[in-house]
JSON list of C-alpha atoms in Angstrom, two decimals:
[
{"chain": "A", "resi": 1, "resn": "UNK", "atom": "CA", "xyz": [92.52, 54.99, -35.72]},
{"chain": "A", "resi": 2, "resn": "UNK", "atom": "CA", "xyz": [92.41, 55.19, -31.61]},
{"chain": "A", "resi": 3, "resn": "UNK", "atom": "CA", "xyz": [90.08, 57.76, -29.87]},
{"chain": "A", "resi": 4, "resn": "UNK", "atom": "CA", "xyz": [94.11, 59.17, -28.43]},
{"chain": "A", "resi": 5, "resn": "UNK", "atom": "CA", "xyz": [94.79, 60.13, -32.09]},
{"chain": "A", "resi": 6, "resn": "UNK", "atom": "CA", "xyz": [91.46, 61.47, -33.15]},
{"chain": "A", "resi": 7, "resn": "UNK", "atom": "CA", "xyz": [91.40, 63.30, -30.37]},
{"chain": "A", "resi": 8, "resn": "UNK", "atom": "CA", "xyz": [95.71, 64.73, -31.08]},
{"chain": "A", "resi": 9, "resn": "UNK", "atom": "CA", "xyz": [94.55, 65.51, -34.46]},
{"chain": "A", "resi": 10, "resn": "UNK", "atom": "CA", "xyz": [92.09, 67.62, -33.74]},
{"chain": "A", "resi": 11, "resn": "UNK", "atom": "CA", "xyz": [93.26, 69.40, -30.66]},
{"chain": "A", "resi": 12, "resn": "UNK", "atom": "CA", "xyz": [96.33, 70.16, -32.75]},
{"chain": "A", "resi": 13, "resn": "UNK", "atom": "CA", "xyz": [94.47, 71.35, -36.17]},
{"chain": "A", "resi": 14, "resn": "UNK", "atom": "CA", "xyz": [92.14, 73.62, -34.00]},
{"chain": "A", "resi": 15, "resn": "UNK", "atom": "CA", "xyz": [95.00, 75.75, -32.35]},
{"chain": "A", "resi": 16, "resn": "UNK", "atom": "CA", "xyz": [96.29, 75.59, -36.27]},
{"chain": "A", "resi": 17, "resn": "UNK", "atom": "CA", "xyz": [93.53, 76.56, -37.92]},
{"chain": "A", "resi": 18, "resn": "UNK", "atom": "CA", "xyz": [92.48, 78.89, -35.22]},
{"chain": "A", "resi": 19, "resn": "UNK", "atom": "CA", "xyz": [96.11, 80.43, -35.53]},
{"chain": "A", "resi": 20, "resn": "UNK", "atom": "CA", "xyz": [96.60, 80.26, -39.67]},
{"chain": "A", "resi": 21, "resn": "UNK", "atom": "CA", "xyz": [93.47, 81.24, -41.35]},
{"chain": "A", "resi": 22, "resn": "UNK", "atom": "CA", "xyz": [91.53, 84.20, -38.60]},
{"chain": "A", "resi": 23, "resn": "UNK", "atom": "CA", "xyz": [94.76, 85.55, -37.60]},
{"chain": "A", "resi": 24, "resn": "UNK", "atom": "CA", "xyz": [97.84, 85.21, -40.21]},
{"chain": "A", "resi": 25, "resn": "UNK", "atom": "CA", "xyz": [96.27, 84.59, -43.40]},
{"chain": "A", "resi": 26, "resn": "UNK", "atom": "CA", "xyz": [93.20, 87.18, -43.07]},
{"chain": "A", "resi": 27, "resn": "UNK", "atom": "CA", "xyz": [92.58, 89.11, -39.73]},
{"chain": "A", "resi": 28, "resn": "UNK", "atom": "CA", "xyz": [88.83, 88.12, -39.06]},
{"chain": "A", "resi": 29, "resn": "UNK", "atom": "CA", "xyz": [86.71, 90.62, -37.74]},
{"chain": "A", "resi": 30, "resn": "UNK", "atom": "CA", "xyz": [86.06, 89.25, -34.57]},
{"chain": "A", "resi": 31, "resn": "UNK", "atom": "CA", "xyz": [89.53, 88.85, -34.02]},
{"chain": "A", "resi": 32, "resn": "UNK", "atom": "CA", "xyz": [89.36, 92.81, -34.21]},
{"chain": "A", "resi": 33, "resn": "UNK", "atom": "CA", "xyz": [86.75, 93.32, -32.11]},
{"chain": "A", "resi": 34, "resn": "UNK", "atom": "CA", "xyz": [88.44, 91.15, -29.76]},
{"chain": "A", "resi": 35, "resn": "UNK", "atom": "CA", "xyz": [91.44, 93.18, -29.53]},
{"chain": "A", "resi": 36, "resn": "UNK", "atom": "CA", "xyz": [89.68, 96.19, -30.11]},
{"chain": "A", "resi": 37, "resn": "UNK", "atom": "CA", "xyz": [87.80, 96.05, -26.81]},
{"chain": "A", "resi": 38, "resn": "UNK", "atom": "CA", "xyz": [90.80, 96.02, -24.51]},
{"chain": "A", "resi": 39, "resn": "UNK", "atom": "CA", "xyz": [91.53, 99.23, -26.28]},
{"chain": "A", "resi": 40, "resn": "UNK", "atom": "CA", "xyz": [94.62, 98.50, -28.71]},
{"chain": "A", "resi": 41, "resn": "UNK", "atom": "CA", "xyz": [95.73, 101.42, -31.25]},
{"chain": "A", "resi": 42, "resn": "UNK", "atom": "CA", "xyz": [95.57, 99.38, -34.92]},
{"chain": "A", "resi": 43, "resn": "UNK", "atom": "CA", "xyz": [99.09, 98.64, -35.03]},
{"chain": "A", "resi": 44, "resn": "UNK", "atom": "CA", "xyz": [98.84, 97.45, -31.51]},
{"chain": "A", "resi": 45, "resn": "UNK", "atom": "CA", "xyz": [95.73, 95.80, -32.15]},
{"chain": "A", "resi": 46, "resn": "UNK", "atom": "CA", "xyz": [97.36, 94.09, -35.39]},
{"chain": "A", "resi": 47, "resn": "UNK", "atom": "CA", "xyz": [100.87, 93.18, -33.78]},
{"chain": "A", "resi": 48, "resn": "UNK", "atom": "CA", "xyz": [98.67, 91.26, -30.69]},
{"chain": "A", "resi": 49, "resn": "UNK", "atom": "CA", "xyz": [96.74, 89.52, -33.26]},
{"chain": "A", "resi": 50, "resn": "UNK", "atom": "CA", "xyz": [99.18, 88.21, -35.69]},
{"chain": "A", "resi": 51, "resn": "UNK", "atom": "CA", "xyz": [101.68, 87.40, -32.69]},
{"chain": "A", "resi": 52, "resn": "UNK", "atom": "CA", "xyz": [98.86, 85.69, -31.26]},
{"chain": "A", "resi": 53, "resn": "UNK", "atom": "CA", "xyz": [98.66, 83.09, -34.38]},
{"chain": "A", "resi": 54, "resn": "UNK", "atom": "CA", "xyz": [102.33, 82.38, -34.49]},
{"chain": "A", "resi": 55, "resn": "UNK", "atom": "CA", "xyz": [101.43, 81.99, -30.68]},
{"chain": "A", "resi": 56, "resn": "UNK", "atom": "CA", "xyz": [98.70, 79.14, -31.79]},
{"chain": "A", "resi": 57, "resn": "UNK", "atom": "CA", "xyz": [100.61, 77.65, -34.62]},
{"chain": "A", "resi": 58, "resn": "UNK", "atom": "CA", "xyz": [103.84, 77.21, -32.40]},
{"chain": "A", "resi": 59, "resn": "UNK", "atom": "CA", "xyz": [100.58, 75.62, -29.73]},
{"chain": "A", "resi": 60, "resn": "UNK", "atom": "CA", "xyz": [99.36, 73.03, -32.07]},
{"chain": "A", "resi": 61, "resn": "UNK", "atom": "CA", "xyz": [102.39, 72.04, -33.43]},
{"chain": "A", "resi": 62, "resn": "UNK", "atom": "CA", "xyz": [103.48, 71.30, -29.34]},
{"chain": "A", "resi": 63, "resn": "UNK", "atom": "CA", "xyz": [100.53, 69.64, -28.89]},
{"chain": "A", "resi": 64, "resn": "UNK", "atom": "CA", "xyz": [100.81, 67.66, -32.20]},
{"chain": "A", "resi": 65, "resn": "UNK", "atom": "CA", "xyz": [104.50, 66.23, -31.14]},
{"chain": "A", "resi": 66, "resn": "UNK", "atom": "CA", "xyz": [103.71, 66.05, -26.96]},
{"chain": "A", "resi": 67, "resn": "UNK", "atom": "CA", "xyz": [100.23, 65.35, -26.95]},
{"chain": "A", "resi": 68, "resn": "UNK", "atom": "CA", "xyz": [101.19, 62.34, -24.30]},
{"chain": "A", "resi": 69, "resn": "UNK", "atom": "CA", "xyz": [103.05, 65.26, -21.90]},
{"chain": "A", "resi": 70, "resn": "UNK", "atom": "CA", "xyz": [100.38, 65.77, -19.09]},
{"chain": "A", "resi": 71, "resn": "UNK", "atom": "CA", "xyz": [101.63, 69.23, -18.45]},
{"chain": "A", "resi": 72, "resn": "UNK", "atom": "CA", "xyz": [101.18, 70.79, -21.92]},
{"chain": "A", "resi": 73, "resn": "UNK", "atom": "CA", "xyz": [97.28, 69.13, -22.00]},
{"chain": "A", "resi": 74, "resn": "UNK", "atom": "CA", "xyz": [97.00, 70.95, -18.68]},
{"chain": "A", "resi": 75, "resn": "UNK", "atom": "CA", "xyz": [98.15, 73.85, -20.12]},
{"chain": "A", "resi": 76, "resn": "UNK", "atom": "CA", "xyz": [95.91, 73.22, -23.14]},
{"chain": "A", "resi": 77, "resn": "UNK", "atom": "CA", "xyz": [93.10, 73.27, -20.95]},
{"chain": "A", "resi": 78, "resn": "UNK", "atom": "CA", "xyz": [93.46, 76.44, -18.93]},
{"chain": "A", "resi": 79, "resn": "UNK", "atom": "CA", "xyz": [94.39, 77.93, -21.82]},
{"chain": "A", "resi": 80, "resn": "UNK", "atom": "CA", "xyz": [90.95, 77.33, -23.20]},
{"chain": "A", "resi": 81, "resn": "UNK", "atom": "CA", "xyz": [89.29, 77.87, -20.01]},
{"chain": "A", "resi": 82, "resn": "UNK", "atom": "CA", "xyz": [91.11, 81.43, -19.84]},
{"chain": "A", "resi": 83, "resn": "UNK", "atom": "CA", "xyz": [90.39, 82.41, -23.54]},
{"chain": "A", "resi": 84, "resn": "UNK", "atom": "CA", "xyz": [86.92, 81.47, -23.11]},
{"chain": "A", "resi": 85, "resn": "UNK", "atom": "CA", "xyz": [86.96, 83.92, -19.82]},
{"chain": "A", "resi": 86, "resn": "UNK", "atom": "CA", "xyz": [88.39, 86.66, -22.02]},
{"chain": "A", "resi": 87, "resn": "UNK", "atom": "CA", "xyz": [85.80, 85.95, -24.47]},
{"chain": "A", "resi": 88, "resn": "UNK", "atom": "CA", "xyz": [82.89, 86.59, -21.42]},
{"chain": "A", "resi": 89, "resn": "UNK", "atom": "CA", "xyz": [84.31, 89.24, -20.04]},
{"chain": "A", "resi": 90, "resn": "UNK", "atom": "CA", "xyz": [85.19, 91.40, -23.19]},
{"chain": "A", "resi": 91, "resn": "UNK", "atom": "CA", "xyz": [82.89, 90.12, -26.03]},
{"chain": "A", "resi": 92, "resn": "UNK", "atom": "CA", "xyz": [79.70, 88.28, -24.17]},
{"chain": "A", "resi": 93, "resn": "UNK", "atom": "CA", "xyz": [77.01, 88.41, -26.89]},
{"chain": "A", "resi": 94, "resn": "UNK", "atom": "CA", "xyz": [79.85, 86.51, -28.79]},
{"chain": "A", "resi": 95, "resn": "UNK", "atom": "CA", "xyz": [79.00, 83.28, -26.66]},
{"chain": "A", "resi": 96, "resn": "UNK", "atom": "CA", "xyz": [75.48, 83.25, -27.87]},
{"chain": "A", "resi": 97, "resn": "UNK", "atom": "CA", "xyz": [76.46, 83.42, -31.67]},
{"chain": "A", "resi": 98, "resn": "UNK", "atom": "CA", "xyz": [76.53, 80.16, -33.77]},
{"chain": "A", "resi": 99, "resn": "UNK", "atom": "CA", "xyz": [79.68, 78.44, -33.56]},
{"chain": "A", "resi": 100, "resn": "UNK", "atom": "CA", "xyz": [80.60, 80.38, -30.61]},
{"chain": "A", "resi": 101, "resn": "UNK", "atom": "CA", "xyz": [83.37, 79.98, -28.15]},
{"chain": "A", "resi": 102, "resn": "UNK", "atom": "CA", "xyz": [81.46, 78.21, -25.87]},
{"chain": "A", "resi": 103, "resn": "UNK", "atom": "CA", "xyz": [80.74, 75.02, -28.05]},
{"chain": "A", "resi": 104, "resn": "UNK", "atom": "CA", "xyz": [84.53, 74.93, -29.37]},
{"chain": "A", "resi": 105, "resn": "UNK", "atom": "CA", "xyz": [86.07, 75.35, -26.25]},
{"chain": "A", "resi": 106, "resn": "UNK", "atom": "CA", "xyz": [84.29, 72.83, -24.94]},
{"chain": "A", "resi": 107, "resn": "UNK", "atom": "CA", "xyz": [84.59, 70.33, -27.20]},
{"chain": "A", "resi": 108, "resn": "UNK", "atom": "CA", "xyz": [88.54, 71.02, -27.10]},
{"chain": "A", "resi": 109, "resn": "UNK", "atom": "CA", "xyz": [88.67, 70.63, -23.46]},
{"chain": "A", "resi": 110, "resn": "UNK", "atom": "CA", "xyz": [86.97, 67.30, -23.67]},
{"chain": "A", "resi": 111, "resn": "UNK", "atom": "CA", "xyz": [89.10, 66.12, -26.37]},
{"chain": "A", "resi": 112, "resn": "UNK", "atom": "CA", "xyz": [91.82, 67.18, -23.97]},
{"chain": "A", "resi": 113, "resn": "UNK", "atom": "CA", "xyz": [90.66, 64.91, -21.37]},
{"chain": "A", "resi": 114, "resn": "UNK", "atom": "CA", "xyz": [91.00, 62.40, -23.58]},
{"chain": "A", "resi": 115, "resn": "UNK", "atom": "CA", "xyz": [94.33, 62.86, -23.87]},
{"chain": "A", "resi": 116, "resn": "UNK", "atom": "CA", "xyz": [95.22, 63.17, -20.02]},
{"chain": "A", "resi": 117, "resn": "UNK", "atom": "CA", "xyz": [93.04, 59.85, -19.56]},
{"chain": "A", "resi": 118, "resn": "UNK", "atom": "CA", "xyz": [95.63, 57.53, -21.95]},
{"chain": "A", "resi": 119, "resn": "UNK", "atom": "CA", "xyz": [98.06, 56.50, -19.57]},
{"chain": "A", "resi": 120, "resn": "UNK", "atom": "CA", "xyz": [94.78, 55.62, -17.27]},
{"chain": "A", "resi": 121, "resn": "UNK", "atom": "CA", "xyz": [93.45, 53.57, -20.65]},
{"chain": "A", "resi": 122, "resn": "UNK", "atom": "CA", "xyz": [97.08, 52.18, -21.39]},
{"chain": "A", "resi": 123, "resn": "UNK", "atom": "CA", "xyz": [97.73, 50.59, -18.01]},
{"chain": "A", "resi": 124, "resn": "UNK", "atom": "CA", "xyz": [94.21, 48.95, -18.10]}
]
């Protein structure tokens, strides 16, 4: 298997998993302390969150089927940069915890360059 496909798996199961299991299936706790800090009422606070998987599910699946669209790995990566933002600004002691935004986010941006770098490897 190519380093391109390892790396479209795994962008794509992240922004899956990330979506299905903390936000649809069970509503993690940190997910509601997330939401809870910018001051959401519980149904608010539950509406954001589980429109926020469907949000990541709908994400992964994208980035499953266009992983070789420049645009939506771009997007892929400011979206991490910006949830990883919202993540200093609202929750910081969170990016100090073990497996922490910091270390996931950063691994999926560099996955993510990956991906933007295969037409570079292809016409090599």
């Amino acid at each position: 298997m190519s380093a391109i496909q390892i790396a479209r798996y795994l962008v794509s199961f992240s922004w899956l998993y990330h979506g299905i299991f903390p936000k649809l299936v069970y509503i993690a706790p940190l997910e509601k302390l997330m939401t809870g800090s910018i001051g959401l009422s519980d149904e608010l606070s539950y509406f954001v969150t589980k429109s926020a998987g469907v949000g990541e599910v709908i994400f992964g699946i994208v980035i499953f089927i266009f992983y070789k669209n420049k645009s939506i790995i771009l997007l892929n990566i400011f979206a991490l940069v910006g949830l990883l933002l919202a993540v200093a600004v609202l929750q910081p002691q969170l990016l100090i915890e073990a497996f922490n935004p910091v270390t996931t986010n950063i691994t999926m941006i560099g996955l993510s360059l990956i991906l933007l770098n295969e037409d570079a490897d292809n016409k090599q």
